[in-house]
Short mmCIF file of C-alpha atoms in Angstrom, two decimals:
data_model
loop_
_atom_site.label_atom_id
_atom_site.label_comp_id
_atom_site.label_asym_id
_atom_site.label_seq_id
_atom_site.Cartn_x
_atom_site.Cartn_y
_atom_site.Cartn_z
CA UNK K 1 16.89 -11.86 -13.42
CA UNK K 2 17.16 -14.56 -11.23
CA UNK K 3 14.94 -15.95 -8.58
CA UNK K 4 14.96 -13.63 -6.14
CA UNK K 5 13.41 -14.63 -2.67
CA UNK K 6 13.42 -13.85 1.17
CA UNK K 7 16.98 -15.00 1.51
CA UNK K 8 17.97 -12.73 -0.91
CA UNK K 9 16.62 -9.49 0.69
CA UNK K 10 19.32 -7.41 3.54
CA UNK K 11 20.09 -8.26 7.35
CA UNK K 12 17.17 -4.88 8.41
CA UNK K 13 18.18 -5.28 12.30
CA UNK K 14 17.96 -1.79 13.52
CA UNK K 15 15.45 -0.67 10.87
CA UNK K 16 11.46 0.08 11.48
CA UNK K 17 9.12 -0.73 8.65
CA UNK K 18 5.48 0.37 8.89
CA UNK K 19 2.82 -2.20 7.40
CA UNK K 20 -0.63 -0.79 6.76
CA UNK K 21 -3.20 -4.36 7.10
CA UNK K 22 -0.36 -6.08 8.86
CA UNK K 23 -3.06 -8.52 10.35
CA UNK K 24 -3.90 -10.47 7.33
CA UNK K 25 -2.94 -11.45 3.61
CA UNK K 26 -0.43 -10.40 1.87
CA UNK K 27 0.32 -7.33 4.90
CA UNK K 28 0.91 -10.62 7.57
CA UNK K 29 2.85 -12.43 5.20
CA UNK K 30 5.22 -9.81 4.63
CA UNK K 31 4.99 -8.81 8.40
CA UNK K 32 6.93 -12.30 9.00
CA UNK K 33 9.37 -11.67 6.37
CA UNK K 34 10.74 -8.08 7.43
CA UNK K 35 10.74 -8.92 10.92
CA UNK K 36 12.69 -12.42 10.43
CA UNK K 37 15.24 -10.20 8.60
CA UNK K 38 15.49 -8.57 12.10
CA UNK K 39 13.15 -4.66 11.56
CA UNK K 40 10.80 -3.83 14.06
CA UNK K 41 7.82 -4.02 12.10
CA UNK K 42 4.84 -1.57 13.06
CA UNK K 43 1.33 -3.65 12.35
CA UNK K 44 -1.16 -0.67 11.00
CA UNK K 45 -4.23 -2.70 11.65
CA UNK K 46 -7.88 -1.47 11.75
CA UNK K 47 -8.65 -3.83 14.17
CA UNK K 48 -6.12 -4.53 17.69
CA UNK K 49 -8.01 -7.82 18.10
CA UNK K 50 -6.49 -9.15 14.45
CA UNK K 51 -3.46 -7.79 14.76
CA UNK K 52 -2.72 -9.27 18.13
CA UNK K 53 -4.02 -12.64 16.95
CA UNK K 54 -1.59 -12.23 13.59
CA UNK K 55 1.30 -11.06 15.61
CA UNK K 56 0.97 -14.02 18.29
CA UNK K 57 1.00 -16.04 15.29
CA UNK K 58 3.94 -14.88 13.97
CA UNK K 59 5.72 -15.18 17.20
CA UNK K 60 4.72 -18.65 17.26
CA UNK K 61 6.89 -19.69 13.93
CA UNK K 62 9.73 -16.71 14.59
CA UNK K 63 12.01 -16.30 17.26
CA UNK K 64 11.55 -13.02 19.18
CA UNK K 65 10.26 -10.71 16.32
CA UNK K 66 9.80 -7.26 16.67
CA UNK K 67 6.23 -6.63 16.70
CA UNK K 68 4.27 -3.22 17.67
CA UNK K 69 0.49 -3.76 16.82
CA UNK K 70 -1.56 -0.26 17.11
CA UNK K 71 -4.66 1.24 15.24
CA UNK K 72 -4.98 1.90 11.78
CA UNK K 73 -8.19 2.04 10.36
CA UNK K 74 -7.92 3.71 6.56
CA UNK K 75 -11.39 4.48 6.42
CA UNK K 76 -11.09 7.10 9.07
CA UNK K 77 -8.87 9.65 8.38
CA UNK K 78 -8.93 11.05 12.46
CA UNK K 79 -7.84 7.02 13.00
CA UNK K 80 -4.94 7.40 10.24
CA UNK K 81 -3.46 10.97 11.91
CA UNK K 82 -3.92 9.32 15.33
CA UNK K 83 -1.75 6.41 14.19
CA UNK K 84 1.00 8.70 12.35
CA UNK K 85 1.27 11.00 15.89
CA UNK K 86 1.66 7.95 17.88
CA UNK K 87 4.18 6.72 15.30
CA UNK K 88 6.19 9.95 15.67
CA UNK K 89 6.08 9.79 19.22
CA UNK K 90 7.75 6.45 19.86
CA UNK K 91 10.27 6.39 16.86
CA UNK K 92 12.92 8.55 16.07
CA UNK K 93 13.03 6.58 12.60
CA UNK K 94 11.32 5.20 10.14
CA UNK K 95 13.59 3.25 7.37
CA UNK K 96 10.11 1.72 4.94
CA UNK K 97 6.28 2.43 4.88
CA UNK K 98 4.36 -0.28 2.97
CA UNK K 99 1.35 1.28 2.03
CA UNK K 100 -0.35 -2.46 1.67
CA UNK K 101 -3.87 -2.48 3.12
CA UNK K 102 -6.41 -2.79 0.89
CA UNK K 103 -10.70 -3.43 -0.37
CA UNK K 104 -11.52 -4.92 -3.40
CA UNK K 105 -14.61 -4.74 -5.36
CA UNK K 106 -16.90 -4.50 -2.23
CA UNK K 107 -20.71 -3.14 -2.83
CA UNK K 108 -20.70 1.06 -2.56
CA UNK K 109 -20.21 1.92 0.86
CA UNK K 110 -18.55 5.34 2.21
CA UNK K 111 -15.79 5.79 4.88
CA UNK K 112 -16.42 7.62 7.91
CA UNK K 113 -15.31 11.40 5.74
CA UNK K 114 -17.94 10.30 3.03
CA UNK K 115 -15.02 9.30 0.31
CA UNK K 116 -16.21 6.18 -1.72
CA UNK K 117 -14.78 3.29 0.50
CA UNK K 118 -12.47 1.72 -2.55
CA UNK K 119 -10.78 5.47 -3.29
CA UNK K 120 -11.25 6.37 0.44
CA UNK K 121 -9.01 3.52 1.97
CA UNK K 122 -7.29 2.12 -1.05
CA UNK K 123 -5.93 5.72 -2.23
CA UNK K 124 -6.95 8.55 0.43
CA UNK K 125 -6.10 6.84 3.25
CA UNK K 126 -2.38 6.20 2.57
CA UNK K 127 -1.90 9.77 0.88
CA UNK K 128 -2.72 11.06 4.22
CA UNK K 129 -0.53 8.38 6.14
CA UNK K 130 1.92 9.12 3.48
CA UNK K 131 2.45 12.25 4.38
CA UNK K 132 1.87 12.48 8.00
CA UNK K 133 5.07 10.31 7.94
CA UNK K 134 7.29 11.80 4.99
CA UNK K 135 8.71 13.95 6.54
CA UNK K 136 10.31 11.29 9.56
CA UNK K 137 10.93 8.96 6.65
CA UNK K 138 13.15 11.86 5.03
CA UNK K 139 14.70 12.85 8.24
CA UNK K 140 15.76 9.35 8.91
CA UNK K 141 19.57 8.71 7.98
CA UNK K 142 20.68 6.39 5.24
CA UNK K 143 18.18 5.44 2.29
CA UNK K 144 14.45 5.28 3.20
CA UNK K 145 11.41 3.96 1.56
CA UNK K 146 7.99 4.46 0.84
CA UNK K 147 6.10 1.46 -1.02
CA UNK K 148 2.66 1.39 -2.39
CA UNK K 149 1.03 -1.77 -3.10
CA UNK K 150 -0.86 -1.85 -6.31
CA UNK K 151 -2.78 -4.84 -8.73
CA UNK K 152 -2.66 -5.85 -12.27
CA UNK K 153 -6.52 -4.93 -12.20
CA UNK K 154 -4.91 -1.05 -12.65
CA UNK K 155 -4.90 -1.23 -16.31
CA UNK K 156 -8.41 -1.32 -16.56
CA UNK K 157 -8.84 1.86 -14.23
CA UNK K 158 -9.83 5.59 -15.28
CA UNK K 159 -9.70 8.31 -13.16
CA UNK K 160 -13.10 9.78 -13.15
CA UNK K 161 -12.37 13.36 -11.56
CA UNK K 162 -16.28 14.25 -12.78
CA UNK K 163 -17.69 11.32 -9.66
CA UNK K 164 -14.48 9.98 -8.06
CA UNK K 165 -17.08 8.64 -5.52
CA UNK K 166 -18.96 6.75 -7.98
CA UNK K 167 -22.31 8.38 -7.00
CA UNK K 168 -23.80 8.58 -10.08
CA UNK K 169 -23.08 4.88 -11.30
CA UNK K 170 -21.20 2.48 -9.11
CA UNK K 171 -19.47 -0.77 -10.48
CA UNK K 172 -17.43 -2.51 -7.89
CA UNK K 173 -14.39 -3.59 -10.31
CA UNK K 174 -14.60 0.17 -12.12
CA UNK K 175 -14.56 1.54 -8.63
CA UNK K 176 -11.21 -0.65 -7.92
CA UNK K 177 -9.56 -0.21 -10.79
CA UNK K 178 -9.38 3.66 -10.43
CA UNK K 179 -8.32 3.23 -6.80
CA UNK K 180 -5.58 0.71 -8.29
CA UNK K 181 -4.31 3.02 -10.75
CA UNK K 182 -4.60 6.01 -8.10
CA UNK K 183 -2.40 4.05 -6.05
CA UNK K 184 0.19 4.17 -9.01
CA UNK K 185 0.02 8.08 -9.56
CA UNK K 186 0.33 8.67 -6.28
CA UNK K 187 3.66 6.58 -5.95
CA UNK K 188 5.16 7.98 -9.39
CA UNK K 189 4.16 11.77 -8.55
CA UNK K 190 5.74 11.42 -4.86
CA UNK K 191 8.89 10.29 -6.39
CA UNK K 192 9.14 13.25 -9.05
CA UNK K 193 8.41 15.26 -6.07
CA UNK K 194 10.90 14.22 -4.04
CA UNK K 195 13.34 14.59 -6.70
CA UNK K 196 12.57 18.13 -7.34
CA UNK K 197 12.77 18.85 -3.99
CA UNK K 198 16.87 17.14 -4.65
CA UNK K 199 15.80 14.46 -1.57
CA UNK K 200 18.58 11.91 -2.95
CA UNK K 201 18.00 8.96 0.05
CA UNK K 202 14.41 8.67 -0.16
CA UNK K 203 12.53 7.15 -2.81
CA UNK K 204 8.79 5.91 -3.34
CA UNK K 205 8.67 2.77 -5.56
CA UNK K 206 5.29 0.32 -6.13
CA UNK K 207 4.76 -3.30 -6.30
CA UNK K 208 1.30 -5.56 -6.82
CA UNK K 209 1.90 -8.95 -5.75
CA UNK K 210 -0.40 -10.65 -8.63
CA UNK K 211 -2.99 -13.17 -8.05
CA UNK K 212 -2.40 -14.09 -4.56
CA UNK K 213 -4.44 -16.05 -2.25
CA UNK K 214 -5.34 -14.10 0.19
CA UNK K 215 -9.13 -13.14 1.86
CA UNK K 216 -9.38 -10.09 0.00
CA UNK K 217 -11.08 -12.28 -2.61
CA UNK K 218 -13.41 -13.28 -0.71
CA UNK K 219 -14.69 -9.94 1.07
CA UNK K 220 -17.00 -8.62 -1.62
CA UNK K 221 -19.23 -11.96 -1.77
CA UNK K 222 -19.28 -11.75 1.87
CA UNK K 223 -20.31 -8.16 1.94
CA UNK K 224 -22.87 -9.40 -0.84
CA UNK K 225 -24.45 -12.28 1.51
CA UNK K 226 -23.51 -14.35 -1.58
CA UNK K 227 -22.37 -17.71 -0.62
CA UNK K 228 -22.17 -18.92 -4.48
CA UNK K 229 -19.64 -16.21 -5.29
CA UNK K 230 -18.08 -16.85 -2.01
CA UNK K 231 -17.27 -20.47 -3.14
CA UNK K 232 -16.72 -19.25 -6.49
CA UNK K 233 -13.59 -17.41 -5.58
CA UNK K 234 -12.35 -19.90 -3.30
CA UNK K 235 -12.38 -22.03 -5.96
CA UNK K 236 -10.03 -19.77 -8.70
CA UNK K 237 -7.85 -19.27 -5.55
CA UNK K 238 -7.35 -23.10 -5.50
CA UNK K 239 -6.56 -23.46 -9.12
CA UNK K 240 -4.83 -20.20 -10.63
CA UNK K 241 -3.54 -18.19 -7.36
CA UNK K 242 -0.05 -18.38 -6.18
CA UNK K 243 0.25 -17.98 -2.44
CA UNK K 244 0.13 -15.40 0.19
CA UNK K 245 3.55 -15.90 0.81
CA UNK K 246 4.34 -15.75 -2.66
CA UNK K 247 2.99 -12.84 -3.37
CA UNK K 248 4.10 -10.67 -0.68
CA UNK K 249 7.87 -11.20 -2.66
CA UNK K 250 7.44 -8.30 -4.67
CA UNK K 251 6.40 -5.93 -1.78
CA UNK K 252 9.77 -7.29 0.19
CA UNK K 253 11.77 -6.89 -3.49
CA UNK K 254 10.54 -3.08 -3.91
CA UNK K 255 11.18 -2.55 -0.10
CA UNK K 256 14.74 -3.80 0.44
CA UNK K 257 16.25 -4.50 -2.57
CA UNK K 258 19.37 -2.28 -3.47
CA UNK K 259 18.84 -2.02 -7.40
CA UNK K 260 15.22 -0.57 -7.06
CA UNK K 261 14.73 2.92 -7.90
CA UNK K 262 12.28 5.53 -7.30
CA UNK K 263 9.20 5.11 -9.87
CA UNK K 264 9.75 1.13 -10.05
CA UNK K 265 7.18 -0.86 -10.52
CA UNK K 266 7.92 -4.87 -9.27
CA UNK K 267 5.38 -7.68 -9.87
CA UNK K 268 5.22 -11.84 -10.63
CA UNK K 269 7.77 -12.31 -13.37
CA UNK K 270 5.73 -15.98 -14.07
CA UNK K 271 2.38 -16.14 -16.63
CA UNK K 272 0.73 -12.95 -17.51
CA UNK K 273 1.91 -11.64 -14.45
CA UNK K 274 -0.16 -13.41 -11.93
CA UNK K 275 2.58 -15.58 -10.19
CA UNK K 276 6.06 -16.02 -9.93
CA UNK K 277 9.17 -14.71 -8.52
CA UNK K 278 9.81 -10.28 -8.51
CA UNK K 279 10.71 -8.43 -11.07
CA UNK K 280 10.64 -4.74 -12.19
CA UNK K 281 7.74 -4.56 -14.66
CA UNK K 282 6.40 -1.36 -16.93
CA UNK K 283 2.89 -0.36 -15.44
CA UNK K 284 -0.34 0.94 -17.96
CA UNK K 285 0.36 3.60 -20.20
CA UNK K 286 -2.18 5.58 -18.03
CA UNK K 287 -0.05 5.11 -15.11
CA UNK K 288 2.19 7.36 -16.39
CA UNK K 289 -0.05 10.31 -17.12
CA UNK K 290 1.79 13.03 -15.64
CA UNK K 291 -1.71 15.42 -16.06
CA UNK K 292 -3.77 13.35 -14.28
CA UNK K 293 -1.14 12.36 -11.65
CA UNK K 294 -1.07 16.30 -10.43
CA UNK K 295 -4.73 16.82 -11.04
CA UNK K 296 -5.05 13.75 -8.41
CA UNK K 297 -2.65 15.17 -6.01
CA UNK K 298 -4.79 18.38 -6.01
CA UNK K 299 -7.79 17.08 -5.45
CA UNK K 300 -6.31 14.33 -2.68
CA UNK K 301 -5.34 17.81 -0.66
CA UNK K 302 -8.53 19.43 -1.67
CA UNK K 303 -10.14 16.16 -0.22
CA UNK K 304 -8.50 15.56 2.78
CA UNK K 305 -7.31 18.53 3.76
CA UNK K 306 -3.72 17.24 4.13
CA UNK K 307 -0.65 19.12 2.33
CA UNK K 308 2.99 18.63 1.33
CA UNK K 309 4.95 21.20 1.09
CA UNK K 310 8.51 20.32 -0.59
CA UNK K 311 11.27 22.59 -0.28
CA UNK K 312 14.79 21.99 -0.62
CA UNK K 313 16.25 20.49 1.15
CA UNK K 314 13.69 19.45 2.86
CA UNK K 315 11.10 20.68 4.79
CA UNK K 316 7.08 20.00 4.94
CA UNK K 317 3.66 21.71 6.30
CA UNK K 318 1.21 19.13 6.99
CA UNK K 319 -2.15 20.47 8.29
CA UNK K 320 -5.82 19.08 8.46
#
């Protein structure tokens, strides 16, 4: 395919897009895309402070964008169902969730429910904002969206179901990679879900935006007190990384453009899939794993106490 870039995504005026960690990375860049192609863009931020800072900085280089900062914090799931109610408050629509925020390979830490931070924000966190919303996202009229950002650092994840919180042995990459490739179930079952459920004008796609240079790199050496790592990664950033910018094209691609499908998968098109323009892509083989993607959804419910209920042609029970 060709080069495809901002200017090739829709006019969104009218639409509202939802972008969980709005205030930084790869979230703010694509923040500044969606709302200079007109949406109202909904900044899911864990901290107010951030967002406000990244959304007066947007409005600094864009004229008049649509900006609604609130609370988001992934690692509390009372935060996440506070967010969603104050979301279905205020809009009557909802065209695109970007399920975006992320932690990568940070030492073991637990969320406020006592999930494995990595699985707990990365993966539980956005199945319960998921589905808080689905059922406004389904309601709303014309063709709707749900997104879930991924990594290339998936195809080195297993699903442990035996210690999904890595209490008996904790590796910060293993512990990533799982959430990673959770992220990608979770996308491919929702979509088989909808369709069983015959909802034709929503679909739930996933993108990773390759090696991108953002300060998620850099969080893990921080969390470590390690100042040699910490230069370390700035470093790789400055040689092999494509930029922020850059890499929020294939979140934008999945999210707008017309010839994505449900269960897409869009990435860097360039070397080994670590930089370049969007294009669909074919994730890990384990990706795919039907088994494990149900076995996940059960215990995500089981976990979190949060469940969809699909019935045509469309209806859903969502209690916690």
């Amino acid at each position: 395919m060709s080069e495809w870039t901002l200017a090739d995504a829709p006019d969104l005026s009218g639409k509202t897009v939802v972008v969980t960690g709005a205030n930084s990375g790869i979230g703010y860049e694509a923040t500044g895309m969606f709302a200079v192609k007109g949406a109202t863009v909904v900044m899911a931020c864990r901290s107010t402070d951030r967002g406000d800072r990244a959304a007066n900085e947007i409005r600094a280089e864009i004229t008049d964008p649509d900006l609604d900062v609130r609370e988001c914090d992934l690692a509390d799931l009372a935060s996440v169902e506070s967010f969603a109610d104050s979301v279905r408050e205020d809009y009557d629509e909802l065209h695109v969730l970007c399920n975006n925020a992320g932690v990568m390979a940070i030492p073991r830490s637990e969320t406020a429910d006592g999930f494995e931070t990595q699985f707990g924000v990365n993966h539980l966190g956005h199945f319960v904002l998921t589905g808080h919303l689905l059922d406004r996202i389904v309601e709303t009229p014309g063709e709707t969206r749900v997104v879930t950002q991924s990594s290339g650092v998936h195809e080195r994840g297993e699903i442990d179901f035996a210690d999904l919180d890595h209490e008996d042995a904790y590796g910060k990459w293993e512990a990533y990679a799982q959430s990673k490739l959770a992220n990608l179930l979770f996308a491919y079952e929702l979509q088989r879900r909808l369709d069983a459920a015959d909802i034709e004008d929503t679909l739930s796609a996933a993108c990773h935006p390759g090696y991108a240079d953002t300060e998620l790199q850099g969080r893990g050496p921080e969390q470590e007190g390690s100042t040699i790592k910490r230069y370390a990664m700035t470093a790789l950033n400055a040689v092999f990384a494509q930029s922020a910018e850059k890499g929020a094209l294939p979140l934008i691609y999945a999210a707008t453009a017309p010839e994505v499908d449900g269960g897409d998968y869009v990435g860097p098109g360039g070397l080994f899939g670590m930089r370049g323009y969007p294009e669909k892509q074919r994730s890990s083989d384990a990706s795919y794993d039907r088994a494990d993607a149900e076995r996940l959804w059960t215990v995500s419910t089981e976990r979190t106490g949060v469940t969809y209920q699909f019935q045509g042609p469309w209806s859903a029970s969502i209690s916690r």
